C-alpha cells in the first residue's frame, strides 16, 4: 500500500459506487447520534432509523432517557435484537452523561469511552459525524475492506487497520473514507457473495 493507491481506491469507489458519501443513520443532535450508533450493532441503519423516531419522541434528552423504565425502552427497540443490552446501555450512558458531563456528549475519545457500552469504534463515529473531528472508525465492513484492499494482512486487528488507514489516507479525507469504505463494503463488497464479477476495483483487491 502507498498513499497514491489509497487515494485511487477512494476516488474509484466514489466515482463508481458512492457518489455522495454520507451517513445512513438519521439523528438531530450528538445525543441521538451516540444512541443510534450504539443501537446499530448487528442490525441495519434503516431499522435503527424506524425505532429511534419513536424512542426520541418519547425520550428526547439524556435526562429523559436516564429516568426511563428499562422495559419500556426494550419494547420500543425490540425489533433491533440484543434489546436488553442495548436498552440498559443507552439508559446507563444517559445517566452518566447527566451525572458527569452536564448532559453534553463529550468531544474526545477518552471521555466518550468512559460511557457504558461505548467502545473505540462508536466513539470515533461520534467524533467524526458529530464533531467533524477527523477519525477512522473501523467496524466489521471497514476491517474487511482493509484486508481486501491490502491495507493490512488477513488476521490483523481492527486497531492495526485503523492505524494503517490513517497512515495512508490524508487526514482531511478520513471521515469521507469511512463512508466510502463502509457503504462499498456493506452493499457491494459484502462478506458473503461480494459482487466481484462486475467489480470496478478488482485491480486493488487481494481476494482470489
Ligand atoms: S473484486 Fe470482489 S472482493 Fe474484491 S473489491 Fe471487488 S467486490 Fe470486493
mmCIF file of C-alpha atoms and ligand atoms in Angstrom:
data_model
loop_
_atom_site.group_PDB
_atom_site.id
_atom_site.type_symbol
_atom_site.label_atom_id
_atom_site.label_comp_id
_atom_site.label_asym_id
_atom_site.label_seq_id
_atom_site.Cartn_x
_atom_site.Cartn_y
_atom_site.Cartn_z
ATOM 1 C CA UNK A 1 0.000 0.000 0.000
ATOM 2 C CA UNK A 2 1.044 3.562 -0.563
ATOM 3 C CA UNK A 3 -0.692 6.937 -0.316
ATOM 4 C CA UNK A 4 -1.386 7.221 -4.054
ATOM 5 C CA UNK A 5 -3.039 3.785 -4.225
ATOM 6 C CA UNK A 6 -5.092 4.578 -1.128
ATOM 7 C CA UNK A 7 -6.410 7.778 -2.733
ATOM 8 C CA UNK A 8 -7.079 5.972 -6.021
ATOM 9 C CA UNK A 9 -9.169 3.368 -4.203
ATOM 10 C CA UNK A 10 -11.250 6.083 -2.539
ATOM 11 C CA UNK A 11 -11.636 8.020 -5.791
ATOM 12 C CA UNK A 12 -12.737 4.920 -7.704
ATOM 13 C CA UNK A 13 -15.281 3.931 -5.037
ATOM 14 C CA UNK A 14 -16.648 7.457 -5.171
ATOM 15 C CA UNK A 15 -16.816 7.589 -8.962
ATOM 16 C CA UNK A 16 -18.236 4.109 -9.483
ATOM 17 C CA UNK A 17 -20.354 3.334 -6.424
ATOM 18 C CA UNK A 18 -20.819 6.042 -3.781
ATOM 19 C CA UNK A 19 -21.047 9.486 -5.417
ATOM 20 C CA UNK A 20 -22.450 11.180 -2.302
ATOM 21 C CA UNK A 21 -20.849 9.567 0.741
ATOM 22 C CA UNK A 22 -22.891 10.363 3.831
ATOM 23 C CA UNK A 23 -24.235 8.608 6.917
ATOM 24 C CA UNK A 24 -27.377 6.492 6.667
ATOM 25 C CA UNK A 25 -28.349 6.954 10.315
ATOM 26 C CA UNK A 26 -30.815 9.760 10.965
ATOM 27 C CA UNK A 27 -30.179 11.970 14.024
ATOM 28 C CA UNK A 28 -30.806 15.525 15.157
ATOM 29 C CA UNK A 29 -28.026 16.027 17.692
ATOM 30 C CA UNK A 30 -24.999 14.287 19.182
ATOM 31 C CA UNK A 31 -27.005 12.543 21.885
ATOM 32 C CA UNK A 32 -29.269 10.958 19.274
ATOM 33 C CA UNK A 33 -26.223 10.098 17.159
ATOM 34 C CA UNK A 34 -24.488 8.377 20.078
ATOM 35 C CA UNK A 35 -27.573 6.306 20.929
ATOM 36 C CA UNK A 36 -28.254 5.487 17.267
ATOM 37 C CA UNK A 37 -24.703 4.204 16.725
ATOM 38 C CA UNK A 38 -24.984 2.003 19.811
ATOM 39 C CA UNK A 39 -28.341 0.673 18.671
ATOM 40 C CA UNK A 40 -26.957 -0.142 15.213
ATOM 41 C CA UNK A 41 -24.855 -3.096 16.422
ATOM 42 C CA UNK A 42 -25.750 -6.200 14.406
ATOM 43 C CA UNK A 43 -28.700 -4.625 12.632
ATOM 44 C CA UNK A 44 -29.275 -2.216 9.755
ATOM 45 C CA UNK A 45 -29.269 1.589 9.906
ATOM 46 C CA UNK A 46 -32.725 1.542 8.261
ATOM 47 C CA UNK A 47 -34.194 -0.439 11.163
ATOM 48 C CA UNK A 48 -32.489 1.850 13.666
ATOM 49 C CA UNK A 49 -33.991 4.909 11.966
ATOM 50 C CA UNK A 50 -37.513 3.476 12.340
ATOM 51 C CA UNK A 51 -37.020 2.735 16.034
ATOM 52 C CA UNK A 52 -35.224 5.954 17.013
ATOM 53 C CA UNK A 53 -38.097 8.039 15.714
ATOM 54 C CA UNK A 54 -40.346 6.614 18.458
ATOM 55 C CA UNK A 55 -37.569 6.407 21.031
ATOM 56 C CA UNK A 56 -36.560 10.070 20.788
ATOM 57 C CA UNK A 57 -40.144 11.285 20.556
ATOM 58 C CA UNK A 58 -40.674 9.747 23.962
ATOM 59 C CA UNK A 59 -37.191 10.309 25.435
ATOM 60 C CA UNK A 60 -35.633 13.312 23.673
ATOM 61 C CA UNK A 61 -32.841 14.140 26.146
ATOM 62 C CA UNK A 62 -30.284 12.367 28.354
ATOM 63 C CA UNK A 63 -32.339 13.452 31.394
ATOM 64 C CA UNK A 64 -35.489 11.831 29.994
ATOM 65 C CA UNK A 65 -33.785 8.616 28.918
ATOM 66 C CA UNK A 66 -31.883 8.367 32.221
ATOM 67 C CA UNK A 67 -35.245 8.133 34.016
ATOM 68 C CA UNK A 68 -36.854 5.738 31.525
ATOM 69 C CA UNK A 69 -38.273 2.389 32.520
ATOM 70 C CA UNK A 70 -35.954 -0.217 31.005
ATOM 71 C CA UNK A 71 -38.843 -2.481 29.988
ATOM 72 C CA UNK A 72 -40.462 0.340 28.048
ATOM 73 C CA UNK A 73 -37.201 1.024 26.188
ATOM 74 C CA UNK A 74 -36.790 -2.701 25.491
ATOM 75 C CA UNK A 75 -40.297 -2.762 23.985
ATOM 76 C CA UNK A 76 -39.554 0.220 21.727
ATOM 77 C CA UNK A 77 -36.239 -1.165 20.430
ATOM 78 C CA UNK A 78 -37.131 -4.881 20.440
ATOM 79 C CA UNK A 79 -37.010 -5.275 16.642
ATOM 80 C CA UNK A 80 -33.281 -4.416 16.654
ATOM 81 C CA UNK A 81 -32.200 -7.504 18.578
ATOM 82 C CA UNK A 82 -29.931 -7.520 21.658
ATOM 83 C CA UNK A 83 -32.601 -5.248 23.086
ATOM 84 C CA UNK A 84 -31.874 -5.948 26.792
ATOM 85 C CA UNK A 85 -28.228 -4.973 26.474
ATOM 86 C CA UNK A 86 -28.896 -2.034 24.195
ATOM 87 C CA UNK A 87 -31.667 -0.633 26.423
ATOM 88 C CA UNK A 88 -29.506 -0.893 29.537
ATOM 89 C CA UNK A 89 -26.560 0.706 27.746
ATOM 90 C CA UNK A 90 -28.425 3.736 26.439
ATOM 91 C CA UNK A 91 -30.118 4.299 29.810
ATOM 92 C CA UNK A 92 -26.845 3.931 31.718
ATOM 93 C CA UNK A 93 -24.935 6.160 29.346
ATOM 94 C CA UNK A 94 -27.688 8.775 29.684
ATOM 95 C CA UNK A 95 -27.303 8.622 33.474
ATOM 96 C CA UNK A 96 -23.554 9.094 33.154
ATOM 97 C CA UNK A 97 -23.982 11.991 30.714
ATOM 98 C CA UNK A 98 -26.284 13.703 33.211
ATOM 99 C CA UNK A 99 -24.101 12.974 36.248
ATOM 100 C CA UNK A 100 -20.608 13.541 34.827
ATOM 101 C CA UNK A 101 -20.899 15.579 31.651
ATOM 102 C CA UNK A 102 -23.659 18.099 32.280
ATOM 103 C CA UNK A 103 -25.833 16.183 29.776
ATOM 104 C CA UNK A 104 -23.464 17.053 26.935
ATOM 105 C CA UNK A 105 -21.847 14.392 24.740
ATOM 106 C CA UNK A 106 -18.074 14.775 25.201
ATOM 107 C CA UNK A 107 -15.882 15.589 22.211
ATOM 108 C CA UNK A 108 -12.891 13.370 22.893
ATOM 109 C CA UNK A 109 -12.118 9.674 22.741
ATOM 110 C CA UNK A 110 -11.050 9.284 26.384
ATOM 111 C CA UNK A 111 -14.278 10.696 27.831
ATOM 112 C CA UNK A 112 -16.519 9.041 25.252
ATOM 113 C CA UNK A 113 -15.094 5.610 26.001
ATOM 114 C CA UNK A 114 -15.877 6.005 29.726
ATOM 115 C CA UNK A 115 -19.585 5.876 28.828
ATOM 116 C CA UNK A 116 -21.270 2.488 29.306
ATOM 117 C CA UNK A 117 -21.248 0.418 26.128
ATOM 118 C CA UNK A 118 -19.208 2.958 24.134
ATOM 119 C CA UNK A 119 -16.148 1.402 22.530
ATOM 120 C CA UNK A 120 -13.480 2.891 20.315
ATOM 121 C CA UNK A 121 -15.478 2.437 17.103
ATOM 122 C CA UNK A 122 -18.617 4.104 18.433
ATOM 123 C CA UNK A 123 -16.586 6.943 19.935
ATOM 124 C CA UNK A 124 -14.798 7.521 16.626
ATOM 125 C CA UNK A 125 -18.093 7.623 14.719
ATOM 126 C CA UNK A 126 -19.379 10.289 17.118
ATOM 127 C CA UNK A 127 -16.173 12.323 16.833
ATOM 128 C CA UNK A 128 -16.313 12.261 13.034
ATOM 129 C CA UNK A 129 -20.028 12.734 12.415
ATOM 130 C CA UNK A 130 -20.930 14.711 15.498
ATOM 131 C CA UNK A 131 -17.933 16.984 15.862
ATOM 132 C CA UNK A 132 -16.299 16.854 12.429
ATOM 133 C CA UNK A 133 -13.075 15.750 14.104
ATOM 134 C CA UNK A 134 -11.028 13.557 11.734
ATOM 135 C CA UNK A 135 -11.409 9.968 12.901
ATOM 136 C CA UNK A 136 -11.342 6.473 11.443
ATOM 137 C CA UNK A 137 -13.926 4.159 12.986
ATOM 138 C CA UNK A 138 -13.267 0.551 11.983
ATOM 139 C CA UNK A 139 -16.225 -1.786 12.049
ATOM 140 C CA UNK A 140 -16.511 -5.236 10.510
ATOM 141 C CA UNK A 141 -17.055 -3.843 6.972
ATOM 142 C CA UNK A 142 -14.094 -1.476 7.090
ATOM 143 C CA UNK A 143 -11.914 -4.164 8.625
ATOM 144 C CA UNK A 144 -12.822 -6.481 5.735
ATOM 145 C CA UNK A 145 -12.150 -3.721 3.191
ATOM 146 C CA UNK A 146 -8.773 -3.050 4.812
ATOM 147 C CA UNK A 147 -7.825 -6.677 4.205
ATOM 148 C CA UNK A 148 -9.221 -6.936 0.672
ATOM 149 C CA UNK A 149 -7.572 -3.672 -0.382
ATOM 150 C CA UNK A 150 -4.297 -4.747 1.271
ATOM 151 C CA UNK A 151 -4.024 -2.037 3.920
ATOM 152 C CA UNK A 152 -3.486 -4.905 6.384
ATOM 153 C CA UNK A 153 -2.905 -8.657 6.266
ATOM 154 C CA UNK A 154 -5.519 -11.330 6.998
ATOM 155 C CA UNK A 155 -5.671 -11.817 10.770
ATOM 156 C CA UNK A 156 -4.511 -8.325 11.725
ATOM 157 C CA UNK A 157 -6.758 -6.463 14.169
ATOM 158 C CA UNK A 158 -9.157 -3.537 13.819
ATOM 159 C CA UNK A 159 -6.625 -1.400 15.671
ATOM 160 C CA UNK A 160 -3.951 -2.168 13.085
ATOM 161 C CA UNK A 161 -6.495 -1.408 10.356
ATOM 162 C CA UNK A 162 -7.239 1.968 11.947
ATOM 163 C CA UNK A 163 -3.528 2.756 12.182
ATOM 164 C CA UNK A 164 -2.811 1.782 8.546
ATOM 165 C CA UNK A 165 -5.857 3.555 7.106
ATOM 166 C CA UNK A 166 -4.815 6.724 8.959
ATOM 167 C CA UNK A 167 -1.263 6.330 7.703
ATOM 168 C CA UNK A 168 -2.126 6.077 4.010
ATOM 169 C CA UNK A 169 -5.269 8.225 3.746
ATOM 170 C CA UNK A 170 -4.868 12.002 4.160
ATOM 171 C CA UNK A 171 -6.405 13.278 7.375
ATOM 172 C CA UNK A 172 -8.808 15.603 5.560
ATOM 173 C CA UNK A 173 -10.347 12.514 3.884
ATOM 174 C CA UNK A 174 -10.713 10.263 6.945
ATOM 175 C CA UNK A 175 -14.404 10.990 7.513
ATOM 176 C CA UNK A 176 -15.222 10.665 3.818
ATOM 177 C CA UNK A 177 -13.101 7.485 3.575
ATOM 178 C CA UNK A 178 -15.092 5.968 6.415
ATOM 179 C CA UNK A 179 -18.364 6.461 4.494
ATOM 180 C CA UNK A 180 -16.899 5.275 1.181
ATOM 181 C CA UNK A 181 -15.388 2.070 2.562
ATOM 182 C CA UNK A 182 -18.393 1.362 4.782
ATOM 183 C CA UNK A 183 -21.011 1.716 2.062
ATOM 184 C CA UNK A 184 -18.921 -0.129 -0.537
ATOM 185 C CA UNK A 185 -18.374 -2.962 1.960
ATOM 186 C CA UNK A 186 -21.963 -3.045 3.127
ATOM 187 C CA UNK A 187 -23.661 -3.168 -0.285
ATOM 188 C CA UNK A 188 -21.087 -4.344 -2.860
ATOM 189 C CA UNK A 189 -18.023 -5.968 -1.365
ATOM 190 C CA UNK A 190 -20.111 -7.959 1.079
ATOM 191 C CA UNK A 191 -18.715 -10.531 3.460
ATOM 192 C CA UNK A 192 -20.578 -13.345 1.723
ATOM 193 C CA UNK A 193 -21.072 -13.245 -2.046
ATOM 194 C CA UNK A 194 -19.325 -9.970 -2.883
ATOM 195 C CA UNK A 195 -20.211 -8.642 -6.330
ATOM 196 C CA UNK A 196 -16.797 -9.481 -7.800
ATOM 197 C CA UNK A 197 -17.863 -10.262 -11.347
ATOM 198 C CA UNK A 198 -18.700 -6.682 -12.242
ATOM 199 C CA UNK A 199 -16.432 -5.013 -9.637
ATOM 200 C CA UNK A 200 -14.555 -1.938 -10.818
ATOM 201 C CA UNK A 201 -11.985 -2.170 -8.023
ATOM 202 C CA UNK A 202 -10.659 -5.652 -8.812
ATOM 203 C CA UNK A 203 -7.189 -4.357 -9.565
ATOM 204 C CA UNK A 204 -6.682 -3.287 -5.943
ATOM 205 C CA UNK A 205 -8.162 -6.417 -4.395
ATOM 206 C CA UNK A 206 -6.438 -9.459 -2.910
ATOM 207 C CA UNK A 207 -9.482 -11.731 -2.972
ATOM 208 C CA UNK A 208 -8.800 -14.718 -5.171
HETATM 209 S S1 LIG B 1 -13.291 -7.925 -6.527
HETATM 210 FE FE1 LIG B 1 -14.849 -8.656 -5.074
HETATM 211 S S2 LIG B 1 -13.796 -8.834 -3.090
HETATM 212 FE FE2 LIG B 1 -12.528 -7.532 -4.441
HETATM 213 S S3 LIG B 1 -13.134 -5.426 -4.015
HETATM 214 FE FE3 LIG B 1 -14.372 -6.115 -5.727
HETATM 215 S S4 LIG B 1 -16.267 -6.932 -4.801
HETATM 216 FE FE4 LIG B 1 -14.708 -6.781 -3.198
#
